[in-house]
Amino acid sequence: MAEGARTVLIAAALAPLPLLAAAAWNAEAEAARGPGSAVVSVRDGNLYVGARQLTSGGADREPDWSPDRRRIAFVRQAPGRRSSSLYVIRRDGGGLVRLTRGNQVVSMPAWRGDGRLIAYAASPVAGGSFDVWTVGRDGGTPRPAATGPAEQIAPSFTRAGRLAFRTLEPGEPFPEKTSDAGTPQTGPRELLPDFDQRAPFRLTIAGTRLG
């Protein structure tokens, strides 16, 4: 065996497991950044990242990447109803969280640059104009951000974190979003990889007698 190859094998054998896991995660991340694979899209009402299907049921739409590309906000329509809700899912298809409830139509989610807040447009199913609301990434009570008789839609955030939105003119078509190539990173980035800590086990408590 060549000396260089022997050195590589010895180094790999001695490397701590977290470092090997980090290397594997980095390789996965590099592959995810390949052509087309980082685009989240809607096909037949289901979310896909590249060729990988994340959701099923055919009632999902309007995906939006989080700034760190670890989560996706999207809208899901209730089965057999006009109402819809805002959801967040991890890029691996796990960790589905419902962020809004109630008899309303939700549309156009958009992440703030720090990844902690999501803005969206919503209108009562019974009738009324669209207003802009915000809600935390992990849930909580949604808060109104822009209200009034006009149709206030398409929220977004500036690099400074300020909320912006668009007012729909009478007769203007409602915009539709079927894919998202990635929200620009404007805030703090989470450190990766993100390992889950195993709960302590087989603990032994040892005491020392004093005096």
XYZ file of N, CA, C and O in Angstrom:
844
model
N 0.855 -1.194 0.000
C 0.000 0.000 0.000
C 0.885 1.236 0.000
O 1.863 1.309 0.732
N 0.520 2.222 -0.777
C 1.300 3.451 -0.840
C 1.259 4.161 0.500
O 0.280 4.086 1.233
N 2.364 4.873 0.820
C 2.457 5.566 2.107
C 1.355 6.596 2.266
O 0.786 6.754 3.338
N 1.023 7.340 1.172
C -0.024 8.364 1.263
C -1.375 7.759 1.582
O -2.127 8.268 2.409
N -1.704 6.621 0.952
C -2.991 5.970 1.207
C -3.057 5.453 2.628
O -4.080 5.525 3.293
N -1.912 4.881 3.154
C -1.872 4.388 4.527
C -2.112 5.525 5.515
O -2.817 5.377 6.505
N -1.537 6.686 5.229
C -1.724 7.844 6.120
C -3.176 8.281 6.170
O -3.717 8.583 7.231
N -3.843 8.287 5.016
C -5.250 8.678 4.967
C -6.110 7.718 5.757
O -6.997 8.105 6.517
N -5.843 6.394 5.633
C -6.635 5.412 6.356
C -6.430 5.539 7.855
O -7.378 5.427 8.637
N -5.192 5.759 8.293
C -4.927 5.912 9.723
C -5.628 7.154 10.256
O -6.246 7.130 11.325
N -5.573 8.242 9.518
C -6.222 9.477 9.963
C -7.719 9.289 10.074
O -8.360 9.763 11.007
N -8.323 8.577 9.126
C -9.761 8.342 9.173
C -10.136 7.475 10.353
O -11.150 7.679 11.010
N -9.294 6.479 10.675
C -9.579 5.593 11.795
C -9.495 6.318 13.126
O -10.211 5.997 14.071
N -8.588 7.283 13.213
C -8.397 8.009 14.462
C -9.314 9.206 14.608
O -9.415 9.784 15.680
N -9.994 9.611 13.544
C -10.827 10.824 13.603
C -12.011 10.605 14.523
O -12.626 9.542 14.518
N -12.361 11.597 15.359
C -13.540 11.487 16.223
C -14.794 11.353 15.372
O -14.878 11.887 14.270
N -15.800 10.634 15.894
C -17.045 10.447 15.160
C -17.721 11.753 14.769
O -18.259 11.853 13.669
N -17.784 12.778 15.639
C -18.420 14.031 15.209
C -17.775 14.622 13.975
O -18.443 15.196 13.130
N -16.427 14.484 13.850
C -15.759 15.028 12.677
C -16.152 14.253 11.428
O -16.355 14.817 10.357
N -16.268 12.922 11.571
C -16.699 12.126 10.426
C -18.128 12.462 10.040
O -18.461 12.559 8.858
N -18.988 12.671 11.048
C -20.373 13.046 10.757
C -20.435 14.399 10.085
O -21.231 14.634 9.181
N -19.581 15.315 10.543
C -19.551 16.637 9.934
C -19.122 16.557 8.483
O -19.680 17.223 7.606
N -18.119 15.702 8.214
C -17.680 15.543 6.832
C -18.788 14.971 5.971
O -18.995 15.386 4.832
N -19.526 13.985 6.525
C -20.639 13.405 5.770
C -21.711 14.444 5.512
O -22.288 14.509 4.429
N -22.007 15.272 6.543
C -23.021 16.318 6.356
C -22.571 17.303 5.297
O -23.349 17.704 4.443
N -21.292 17.687 5.313
C -20.801 18.631 4.318
C -20.911 18.061 2.917
O -21.240 18.771 1.962
N -20.625 16.760 2.774
C -20.758 16.141 1.458
C -22.202 16.162 1.002
O -22.508 16.421 -0.162
N -23.125 15.896 1.953
C -24.549 15.939 1.618
C -24.975 17.347 1.232
O -25.741 17.550 0.284
N -24.465 18.331 1.977
C -24.819 19.717 1.682
C -24.311 20.132 0.308
O -24.992 20.826 -0.443
N -23.089 19.694 -0.031
C -22.555 20.032 -1.348
C -23.399 19.404 -2.449
O -23.668 20.017 -3.475
N -23.840 18.153 -2.215
C -24.676 17.492 -3.214
C -26.010 18.197 -3.357
O -26.563 18.321 -4.449
N -26.544 18.690 -2.218
C -27.834 19.384 -2.255
C -27.760 20.675 -3.024
O -28.769 21.176 -3.511
N -26.551 21.241 -3.144
C -26.416 22.491 -3.872
C -26.212 22.255 -5.372
O -25.939 23.192 -6.116
N -26.337 21.003 -5.799
C -26.171 20.691 -7.213
C -27.268 21.306 -8.051
O -28.262 21.828 -7.538
N -27.135 21.255 -9.393
C -28.088 21.887 -10.301
C -29.512 21.395 -10.075
O -29.798 20.211 -10.186
N -30.409 22.314 -9.744
C -31.821 22.005 -9.627
C -32.228 21.396 -8.300
O -33.399 21.431 -7.942
N -31.296 20.798 -7.536
C -31.684 20.083 -6.333
C -32.060 21.006 -5.191
O -32.716 20.591 -4.253
N -31.636 22.272 -5.224
C -31.944 23.195 -4.148
C -33.248 23.940 -4.381
O -33.629 24.778 -3.586
N -33.946 23.644 -5.471
C -35.213 24.303 -5.761
C -36.340 23.500 -5.127
O -36.452 22.292 -5.351
N -37.177 24.159 -4.330
C -38.373 23.503 -3.821
C -39.517 23.885 -4.756
O -39.678 25.049 -5.122
N -40.290 22.886 -5.163
C -41.339 23.122 -6.146
C -42.593 22.348 -5.776
O -42.577 21.472 -4.907
N -43.693 22.685 -6.461
C -44.973 22.013 -6.258
C -45.298 21.195 -7.501
O -45.273 21.718 -8.617
N -45.575 19.915 -7.289
C -45.994 19.042 -8.383
C -47.237 18.281 -7.941
O -47.195 17.548 -6.959
N -48.309 18.475 -8.650
C -49.582 17.824 -8.321
C -49.984 18.083 -6.869
O -50.525 17.201 -6.188
N -49.681 19.272 -6.375
C -50.074 19.636 -5.024
C -49.174 19.118 -3.924
O -49.504 19.240 -2.737
N -48.006 18.558 -4.275
C -47.054 18.067 -3.281
C -45.735 18.809 -3.416
O -45.377 19.268 -4.497
N -45.002 18.925 -2.309
C -43.720 19.621 -2.310
C -42.589 18.672 -2.661
O -42.543 17.532 -2.180
N -41.665 19.169 -3.473
C -40.469 18.422 -3.841
C -39.250 19.324 -3.672
O -39.311 20.519 -3.959
N -38.150 18.746 -3.206
C -36.851 19.399 -3.276
C -36.026 18.612 -4.269
O -35.628 17.476 -4.004
N -35.802 19.172 -5.435
C -35.220 18.416 -6.522
C -36.171 17.294 -6.900
O -37.346 17.522 -7.165
N -35.676 16.058 -6.865
C -36.522 14.902 -7.194
C -37.130 14.256 -5.956
O -37.896 13.299 -6.070
N -36.826 14.781 -4.779
C -37.287 14.161 -3.538
C -38.628 14.731 -3.109
O -38.778 15.938 -2.952
N -39.624 13.861 -2.898
C -40.946 14.292 -2.473
C -40.980 14.457 -0.962
O -40.582 13.569 -0.211
N -41.472 15.628 -0.502
C -41.530 15.910 0.930
C -42.917 15.697 1.524
O -43.042 15.290 2.673
N -43.960 16.032 0.771
C -45.321 15.938 1.298
C -46.193 15.136 0.342
O -45.833 14.919 -0.817
N -47.350 14.707 0.838
C -48.310 13.979 0.017
C -49.716 14.440 0.379
O -49.935 15.012 1.436
N -50.643 14.189 -0.494
C -52.016 14.599 -0.240
C -52.540 15.553 -1.293
O -53.752 15.732 -1.432
N -51.634 16.203 -2.021
C -52.047 17.043 -3.135
C -52.742 18.333 -2.766
O -53.567 18.836 -3.536
N -52.410 18.908 -1.583
C -53.082 20.137 -1.170
C -52.096 21.213 -0.726
O -52.471 22.134 -0.013
N -50.825 21.099 -1.142
C -49.787 22.036 -0.704
C -49.372 22.958 -1.847
O -49.360 22.555 -3.015
N -48.987 24.193 -1.481
C -48.598 25.162 -2.507
C -47.774 26.279 -1.876
O -47.601 26.331 -0.678
N -47.255 27.154 -2.713
C -46.548 28.383 -2.334
C -45.384 28.152 -1.358
O -45.353 28.699 -0.262
N -44.421 27.350 -1.739
C -43.281 27.082 -0.838
C -42.321 28.257 -0.766
O -42.180 29.027 -1.716
N -41.657 28.393 0.371
C -40.655 29.451 0.543
C -39.562 28.940 1.465
O -39.818 28.595 2.623
N -38.313 28.906 0.957
C -37.168 28.459 1.752
C -36.912 29.419 2.917
O -37.039 30.626 2.776
N -36.471 28.844 4.041
C -35.941 29.682 5.113
C -34.571 30.196 4.681
O -33.931 29.619 3.807
N -34.085 31.288 5.291
C -32.779 31.830 4.880
C -31.625 30.847 5.002
O -30.692 30.903 4.205
N -31.672 29.939 5.977
C -30.589 28.958 6.117
C -30.843 27.681 5.311
O -30.059 26.744 5.373
N -31.950 27.639 4.585
C -32.325 26.497 3.733
C -32.489 25.207 4.520
O -32.281 24.120 3.993
N -32.895 25.310 5.748
C -33.138 24.117 6.546
C -34.626 23.823 6.692
O -35.008 22.720 7.062
N -35.472 24.801 6.397
C -36.921 24.635 6.528
C -37.629 25.265 5.335
O -37.068 26.117 4.641
N -38.871 24.877 5.158
C -39.695 25.413 4.078
C -41.047 25.785 4.658
O -41.705 24.967 5.316
N -41.466 27.020 4.440
C -42.817 27.440 4.777
C -43.700 27.206 3.555
O -43.264 27.409 2.419
N -44.932 26.775 3.780
C -45.840 26.542 2.658
C -47.281 26.623 3.137
O -47.565 26.673 4.342
N -48.198 26.641 2.189
C -49.628 26.730 2.477
C -50.269 25.389 2.161
O -50.001 24.787 1.113
N -51.127 24.903 3.078
C -51.863 23.647 2.868
C -53.358 23.923 2.980
O -53.821 24.494 3.969
N -54.094 23.491 1.973
C -55.543 23.670 1.988
C -56.202 22.535 2.745
O -55.818 21.357 2.613
N -57.204 22.876 3.546
C -57.923 21.864 4.309
C -58.721 20.975 3.352
O -59.294 21.468 2.380
N -58.758 19.667 3.595
C -59.476 18.754 2.698
C -60.951 19.131 2.561
O -61.668 19.258 3.560
N -61.397 19.308 1.333
C -62.804 19.594 1.064
C -63.276 20.959 1.505
O -64.493 21.211 1.525
N -62.362 21.856 1.844
C -62.760 23.184 2.306
C -61.974 24.252 1.565
O -60.951 23.982 0.940
N -62.456 25.493 1.665
C -61.758 26.614 1.044
C -60.646 27.150 1.926
O -59.735 27.828 1.451
N -60.718 26.877 3.215
C -59.739 27.429 4.145
C -58.379 26.761 3.957
O -58.267 25.645 3.459
N -57.347 27.466 4.373
C -55.984 26.953 4.288
C -55.185 27.467 5.468
O -55.585 28.409 6.149
N -54.027 26.847 5.703
C -53.194 27.190 6.854
C -51.728 27.232 6.450
O -51.326 26.672 5.436
N -50.958 27.894 7.295
C -49.513 28.004 7.092
C -48.801 26.892 7.847
O -49.083 26.651 9.023
N -47.865 26.237 7.172
C -47.085 25.153 7.769
C -45.601 25.407 7.531
O -45.216 26.140 6.620
N -44.785 24.731 8.353
C -43.339 24.695 8.149
C -42.904 23.241 8.232
O -43.383 22.476 9.084
N -41.974 22.859 7.346
C -41.447 21.497 7.340
C -39.941 21.562 7.134
O -39.437 22.495 6.505
N -39.212 20.591 7.712
C -37.779 20.523 7.474
C -37.513 20.061 6.051
O -38.341 19.416 5.424
N -36.327 20.324 5.570
C -35.986 19.961 4.191
C -35.899 18.456 3.984
O -35.919 17.972 2.855
N -35.814 17.679 5.087
C -35.798 16.230 4.958
C -37.191 15.628 5.032
O -37.350 14.408 5.002
N -38.222 16.478 5.147
C -39.597 16.004 5.198
C -40.126 15.772 6.598
O -41.289 15.406 6.774
N -39.312 15.986 7.626
C -39.742 15.801 9.010
C -40.075 17.123 9.683
O -39.923 18.196 9.111
N -40.509 17.029 10.934
C -40.739 18.216 11.744
C -41.854 19.118 11.260
O -41.758 20.338 11.372
N -42.930 18.545 10.732
C -44.041 19.358 10.226
C -44.722 20.101 11.375
O -45.093 19.506 12.381
N -44.887 21.421 11.215
C -45.516 22.258 12.241
C -46.587 23.123 11.578
O -46.332 23.761 10.555
N -47.775 23.129 12.159
C -48.857 24.005 11.685
C -48.811 25.307 12.473
O -48.839 25.302 13.700
N -48.744 26.436 11.767
C -48.565 27.728 12.427
C -49.838 28.548 12.532
O -49.908 29.451 13.370
N -50.823 28.325 11.685
C -52.061 29.111 11.741
C -53.272 28.189 11.753
O -53.236 27.076 11.227
N -54.349 28.679 12.348
C -55.617 27.957 12.399
C -56.745 28.957 12.211
O -56.549 30.164 12.277
N -57.928 28.425 11.956
C -59.067 29.318 11.778
C -59.625 29.234 10.370
O -59.001 28.675 9.459
N -60.799 29.798 10.190
C -61.508 29.737 8.927
C -61.059 30.891 8.028
O -61.756 31.900 7.882
N -59.877 30.733 7.449
C -59.312 31.785 6.617
C -58.542 31.193 5.443
O -58.222 30.005 5.425
N -58.258 32.035 4.482
C -57.441 31.658 3.336
C -56.065 32.286 3.524
O -55.942 33.503 3.651
N -55.041 31.453 3.558
C -53.668 31.916 3.787
C -52.899 31.839 2.474
O -53.102 30.930 1.665
N -51.998 32.793 2.266
C -51.247 32.824 1.016
C -49.910 33.528 1.202
O -49.714 34.292 2.141
N -48.948 33.241 0.324
C -47.702 33.980 0.138
C -46.822 34.091 1.380
O -46.482 35.197 1.821
N -46.400 33.009 1.981
C -45.492 33.128 3.128
C -44.121 33.651 2.707
O -43.656 33.402 1.596
N -43.477 34.379 3.606
C -42.135 34.926 3.344
C -41.378 35.005 4.658
O -41.892 35.508 5.661
N -40.127 34.548 4.660
C -39.300 34.518 5.863
C -38.590 35.848 6.085
O -38.154 36.494 5.135
N -38.440 36.210 7.345
C -37.537 37.305 7.696
C -36.109 36.786 7.647
O -35.856 35.598 7.789
N -35.147 37.694 7.467
C -33.760 37.305 7.257
C -33.137 36.509 8.384
O -32.232 35.710 8.151
N -33.599 36.692 9.623
C -33.028 35.931 10.734
C -33.673 34.558 10.893
O -33.277 33.764 11.753
N -34.689 34.254 10.064
C -35.323 32.946 10.095
C -36.235 32.703 11.277
O -36.676 31.564 11.486
N -36.570 33.729 12.033
C -37.399 33.542 13.225
C -38.847 33.973 13.037
O -39.698 33.654 13.874
N -39.135 34.700 11.969
C -40.478 35.234 11.754
C -40.894 34.991 10.309
O -40.075 35.068 9.389
N -42.182 34.709 10.119
C -42.740 34.492 8.787
C -43.920 35.435 8.605
O -44.795 35.532 9.477
N -43.952 36.131 7.495
C -45.087 36.977 7.133
C -45.923 36.248 6.095
O -45.411 35.432 5.316
N -47.210 36.535 6.080
C -48.102 35.910 5.105
C -49.335 36.794 4.930
O -49.618 37.675 5.743
N -50.071 36.564 3.845
C -51.325 37.267 3.602
C -52.472 36.329 3.942
O -52.390 35.119 3.715
N -53.554 36.873 4.501
C -54.692 36.044 4.888
C -55.983 36.835 4.754
O -56.014 38.050 4.956
N -57.046 36.115 4.421
C -58.369 36.713 4.264
C -59.410 35.767 4.858
O -59.275 34.547 4.726
N -60.468 36.290 5.512
C -61.523 35.408 6.022
C -62.229 34.684 4.881
O -62.476 35.269 3.823
N -62.565 33.420 5.099
C -63.292 32.664 4.082
C -64.653 33.290 3.826
O -65.157 33.301 2.691
N -65.270 33.848 4.866
C -66.600 34.442 4.732
C -66.602 35.705 3.883
O -67.664 36.178 3.486
N -65.419 36.260 3.612
C -65.346 37.462 2.798
C -64.532 38.549 3.483
O -64.470 38.620 4.707
N -63.930 39.396 2.684
C -63.095 40.459 3.224
C -61.790 40.522 2.470
O -61.448 39.625 1.684
N -61.035 41.571 2.714
C -59.785 41.757 1.987
C -58.651 40.973 2.639
O -58.743 40.553 3.797
N -57.588 40.808 1.882
C -56.382 40.194 2.409
C -55.605 41.216 3.234
O -55.463 42.373 2.841
N -55.127 40.765 4.383
C -54.246 41.555 5.228
C -52.937 40.792 5.407
O -52.862 39.592 5.149
N -51.919 41.481 5.876
C -50.619 40.858 6.116
C -50.461 40.586 7.609
O -50.723 41.460 8.445
N -50.028 39.375 7.931
C -49.829 38.934 9.304
C -48.412 38.394 9.461
O -47.751 38.057 8.473
N -47.969 38.270 10.706
C -46.695 37.630 11.003
C -46.885 36.606 12.114
O -47.762 36.752 12.970
N -46.045 35.576 12.101
C -46.091 34.547 13.126
C -44.688 33.999 13.305
O -43.882 34.002 12.371
N -44.382 33.548 14.505
C -43.072 32.976 14.791
C -42.850 31.666 14.076
O -43.792 30.919 13.786
N -41.600 31.351 13.812
C -41.233 30.116 13.116
C -41.746 28.881 13.830
O -42.127 27.887 13.204
N -41.768 28.919 15.165
C -42.173 27.759 15.946
C -43.612 27.846 16.425
O -44.062 27.006 17.210
N -44.349 28.860 15.965
C -45.741 29.005 16.360
C -45.969 30.226 17.230
O -45.146 31.139 17.284
N -47.108 30.244 17.911
C -47.484 31.403 18.702
C -48.703 32.085 18.097
O -49.300 31.587 17.131
N -49.067 33.202 18.664
C -50.241 33.932 18.187
C -49.872 34.824 17.010
O -48.998 35.683 17.139
N -50.515 34.641 15.850
C -50.244 35.528 14.710
C -50.611 36.968 15.040
O -51.574 37.236 15.760
N -49.850 37.918 14.486
C -50.094 39.332 14.740
C -50.347 40.070 13.427
O -49.636 39.851 12.446
N -51.361 40.956 13.409
C -51.599 41.737 12.192
C -50.475 42.742 11.956
O -50.011 43.392 12.889
N -50.025 42.846 10.725
C -48.934 43.769 10.387
C -49.362 44.855 9.427
O -48.798 45.953 9.449
N -50.341 44.585 8.584
C -50.843 45.589 7.630
C -52.298 45.251 7.329
O -52.591 44.189 6.766
N -53.201 46.132 7.727
C -54.629 45.883 7.550
C -55.279 47.065 6.832
O -54.684 48.131 6.705
N -56.497 46.858 6.393
C -57.224 47.923 5.715
C -58.158 47.363 4.665
O -58.186 46.148 4.419
N -58.938 48.215 4.005
C -59.895 47.726 3.010
C -59.252 47.204 1.729
O -59.860 46.429 1.000
N -58.037 47.628 1.433
C -57.365 47.186 0.201
C -56.835 45.760 0.364
O -56.705 45.244 1.476
N -56.528 45.128 -0.778
C -55.924 43.792 -0.775
C -54.422 43.946 -0.578
O -53.692 44.347 -1.475
N -53.959 43.639 0.624
C -52.534 43.753 0.945
C -51.915 42.366 0.919
O -52.261 41.507 1.731
N -51.006 42.163 -0.027
C -50.519 40.813 -0.322
C -48.993 40.834 -0.484
O -48.347 41.868 -0.319
N -48.450 39.672 -0.849
C -47.031 39.515 -1.200
C -46.084 40.174 -0.197
O -45.274 41.019 -0.556
N -46.145 39.783 1.080
C -45.209 40.372 2.044
C -43.781 39.937 1.764
O -43.520 38.866 1.202
N -42.847 40.773 2.184
C -41.418 40.458 2.083
C -40.691 41.278 3.135
O -41.275 42.180 3.752
N -39.417 40.972 3.343
C -38.615 41.693 4.320
C -37.397 42.291 3.641
O -36.780 41.662 2.783
N -37.060 43.504 4.037
C -35.849 44.128 3.530
C -34.648 43.533 4.258
O -34.786 42.796 5.238
N -33.442 43.869 3.796
C -32.233 43.374 4.455
C -32.121 43.887 5.882
O -31.471 43.272 6.729
N -32.762 45.003 6.149
C -32.753 45.544 7.509
C -33.829 44.905 8.382
O -33.949 45.248 9.560
N -34.620 43.995 7.812
C -35.647 43.311 8.592
C -36.980 44.015 8.619
O -37.877 43.612 9.364
N -37.162 45.044 7.804
C -38.431 45.765 7.781
C -39.402 45.083 6.831
O -39.032 44.613 5.757
N -40.676 45.049 7.237
C -41.708 44.380 6.447
C -42.165 45.272 5.300
O -42.410 46.468 5.473
N -42.284 44.684 4.120
C -42.833 45.367 2.953
C -43.952 44.498 2.390
O -44.007 43.294 2.639
N -44.845 45.096 1.649
C -45.936 44.340 1.037
C -46.426 45.084 -0.200
O -46.018 46.203 -0.489
N -47.309 44.438 -0.914
C -47.837 44.986 -2.159
C -49.342 45.162 -2.028
O -50.014 44.325 -1.417
N -49.872 46.221 -2.582
C -51.313 46.456 -2.606
C -51.842 46.075 -3.978
O -51.407 46.611 -4.996
N -52.776 45.137 -3.997
C -53.335 44.643 -5.251
C -54.355 45.644 -5.789
O -55.306 46.013 -5.099
N -54.134 46.085 -6.999
C -55.057 47.030 -7.628
C -56.305 46.303 -8.116
O -56.271 45.112 -8.429
N -57.467 46.998 -8.194
C -58.709 46.364 -8.678
C -58.523 45.766 -10.069
O -58.005 46.411 -10.979
N -58.914 44.519 -10.227
C -58.799 43.839 -11.508
C -57.444 43.221 -11.772
O -57.270 42.491 -12.763
N -56.467 43.475 -10.914
C -55.133 42.918 -11.104
C -55.127 41.445 -10.708
O -55.685 41.080 -9.669
N -54.519 40.569 -11.510
C -54.545 39.137 -11.190
C -53.759 38.826 -9.923
O -52.754 39.462 -9.620
N -54.250 37.835 -9.207
C -53.597 37.404 -7.980
C -52.361 36.598 -8.350
O -52.452 35.627 -9.097
N -51.182 36.967 -7.865
C -49.955 36.232 -8.236
C -49.951 34.824 -7.670
O -50.547 34.543 -6.637
N -49.259 33.930 -8.345
C -49.161 32.536 -7.931
C -47.694 32.123 -7.883
O -46.923 32.452 -8.783
N -47.313 31.408 -6.829
C -45.942 30.967 -6.657
C -45.904 29.446 -6.610
O -46.574 28.830 -5.776
N -45.142 28.840 -7.510
C -45.089 27.389 -7.579
C -43.728 26.816 -7.209
O -43.595 25.600 -7.083
N -42.716 27.660 -7.066
C -41.390 27.157 -6.700
C -40.588 28.268 -6.041
O -40.960 29.437 -6.104
N -39.488 27.869 -5.395
C -38.611 28.842 -4.755
C -37.188 28.295 -4.778
O -36.936 27.177 -4.331
N -36.274 29.091 -5.308
C -34.887 28.656 -5.436
C -34.053 28.992 -4.213
O -32.900 28.592 -4.126
N -34.626 29.719 -3.262
C -33.881 30.025 -2.045
C -34.023 31.465 -1.635
O -33.889 32.373 -2.447
N -34.323 31.684 -0.369
C -34.424 33.025 0.164
C -33.029 33.581 0.417
O -32.202 32.909 1.028
N -32.696 34.773 -0.038
C -31.353 35.324 0.203
C -31.033 35.395 1.688
O -31.877 35.757 2.495
N -29.823 35.026 2.042
C -29.388 35.082 3.432
C -29.121 36.525 3.834
O -28.298 37.200 3.243
N -29.869 37.008 4.818
C -29.697 38.393 5.240
C -29.430 38.522 6.723
O -29.141 39.602 7.205
N -29.557 37.445 7.462
C -29.369 37.534 8.899
C -28.347 36.529 9.393
O -27.614 35.935 8.599
N -28.272 36.320 10.714
C -27.313 35.374 11.265
C -27.559 33.978 10.721
O -28.692 33.555 10.555
N -26.500 33.254 10.443
C -26.609 31.896 9.920
C -26.351 30.901 11.030
O -25.430 31.057 11.814
N -27.195 29.850 11.074
C -27.018 28.833 12.092
C -25.769 28.005 11.800
O -25.458 27.733 10.649
N -25.053 27.605 12.853
C -23.868 26.782 12.682
C -24.284 25.346 12.390
O -25.171 24.800 13.033
N -23.640 24.739 11.423
C -23.959 23.380 11.025
C -22.683 22.539 11.095
O -21.594 23.071 10.955
N -22.751 21.227 11.276
C -23.967 20.440 11.441
C -24.631 20.646 12.792
O -24.006 21.126 13.737
N -25.910 20.271 12.876
C -26.704 20.448 14.085
C -26.994 19.063 14.659
O -27.906 18.376 14.226
N -26.182 18.611 15.621
C -26.337 17.271 16.168
C -27.362 17.270 17.300
O -27.407 18.178 18.117
N -28.190 16.224 17.344
C -29.099 16.027 18.468
C -28.351 15.304 19.579
O -27.719 14.267 19.351
N -28.441 15.840 20.791
C -27.717 15.258 21.919
C -28.495 14.089 22.493
O -29.698 14.185 22.730
N -27.794 12.972 22.709
C -28.426 11.818 23.325
C -28.580 12.059 24.819
O -27.705 12.615 25.466
N -29.728 11.617 25.352
C -29.949 11.756 26.793
C -28.929 10.926 27.566
O -28.542 9.833 27.126
N -28.457 11.417 28.713
C -27.479 10.659 29.509
C -28.031 9.301 29.935
O -29.221 9.155 30.214
N -27.161 8.267 30.008
C -27.586 6.948 30.446
C -26.401 6.248 31.113
O -25.252 6.648 30.958
N -26.706 5.190 31.895
C -25.687 4.419 32.640
C -24.836 5.356 33.505
O -23.607 5.293 33.503
N -25.506 6.228 34.222
C -24.771 7.184 35.065
C -24.432 6.536 36.408
O -25.214 5.758 36.962
N -23.284 6.854 36.927
C -22.855 6.407 38.245
C -22.528 7.616 39.087
O -21.733 8.460 38.667
N -23.157 7.723 40.254
C -22.911 8.848 41.150
C -21.927 8.417 42.229
O -22.196 7.465 42.996
N -20.792 9.073 42.279
C -19.772 8.736 43.270
C -19.619 9.896 44.246
O -19.492 11.045 43.828
N -19.626 9.608 45.531
C -19.476 10.654 46.546
C -18.171 10.522 47.287
O -17.511 9.465 47.282
N -17.770 11.586 47.949
C -16.537 11.586 48.723
C -16.874 11.946 50.175
O -17.533 12.961 50.429
N -16.448 11.069 51.121
C -16.742 11.330 52.530
C -15.776 12.369 53.066
O -14.569 12.291 52.821
N -16.343 13.357 53.707
C -15.521 14.426 54.299
C -15.302 14.171 55.786
O -16.207 13.715 56.481
N -14.101 14.520 56.277
C -13.809 14.445 57.705
C -13.429 13.086 58.207
O -13.613 12.009 57.771
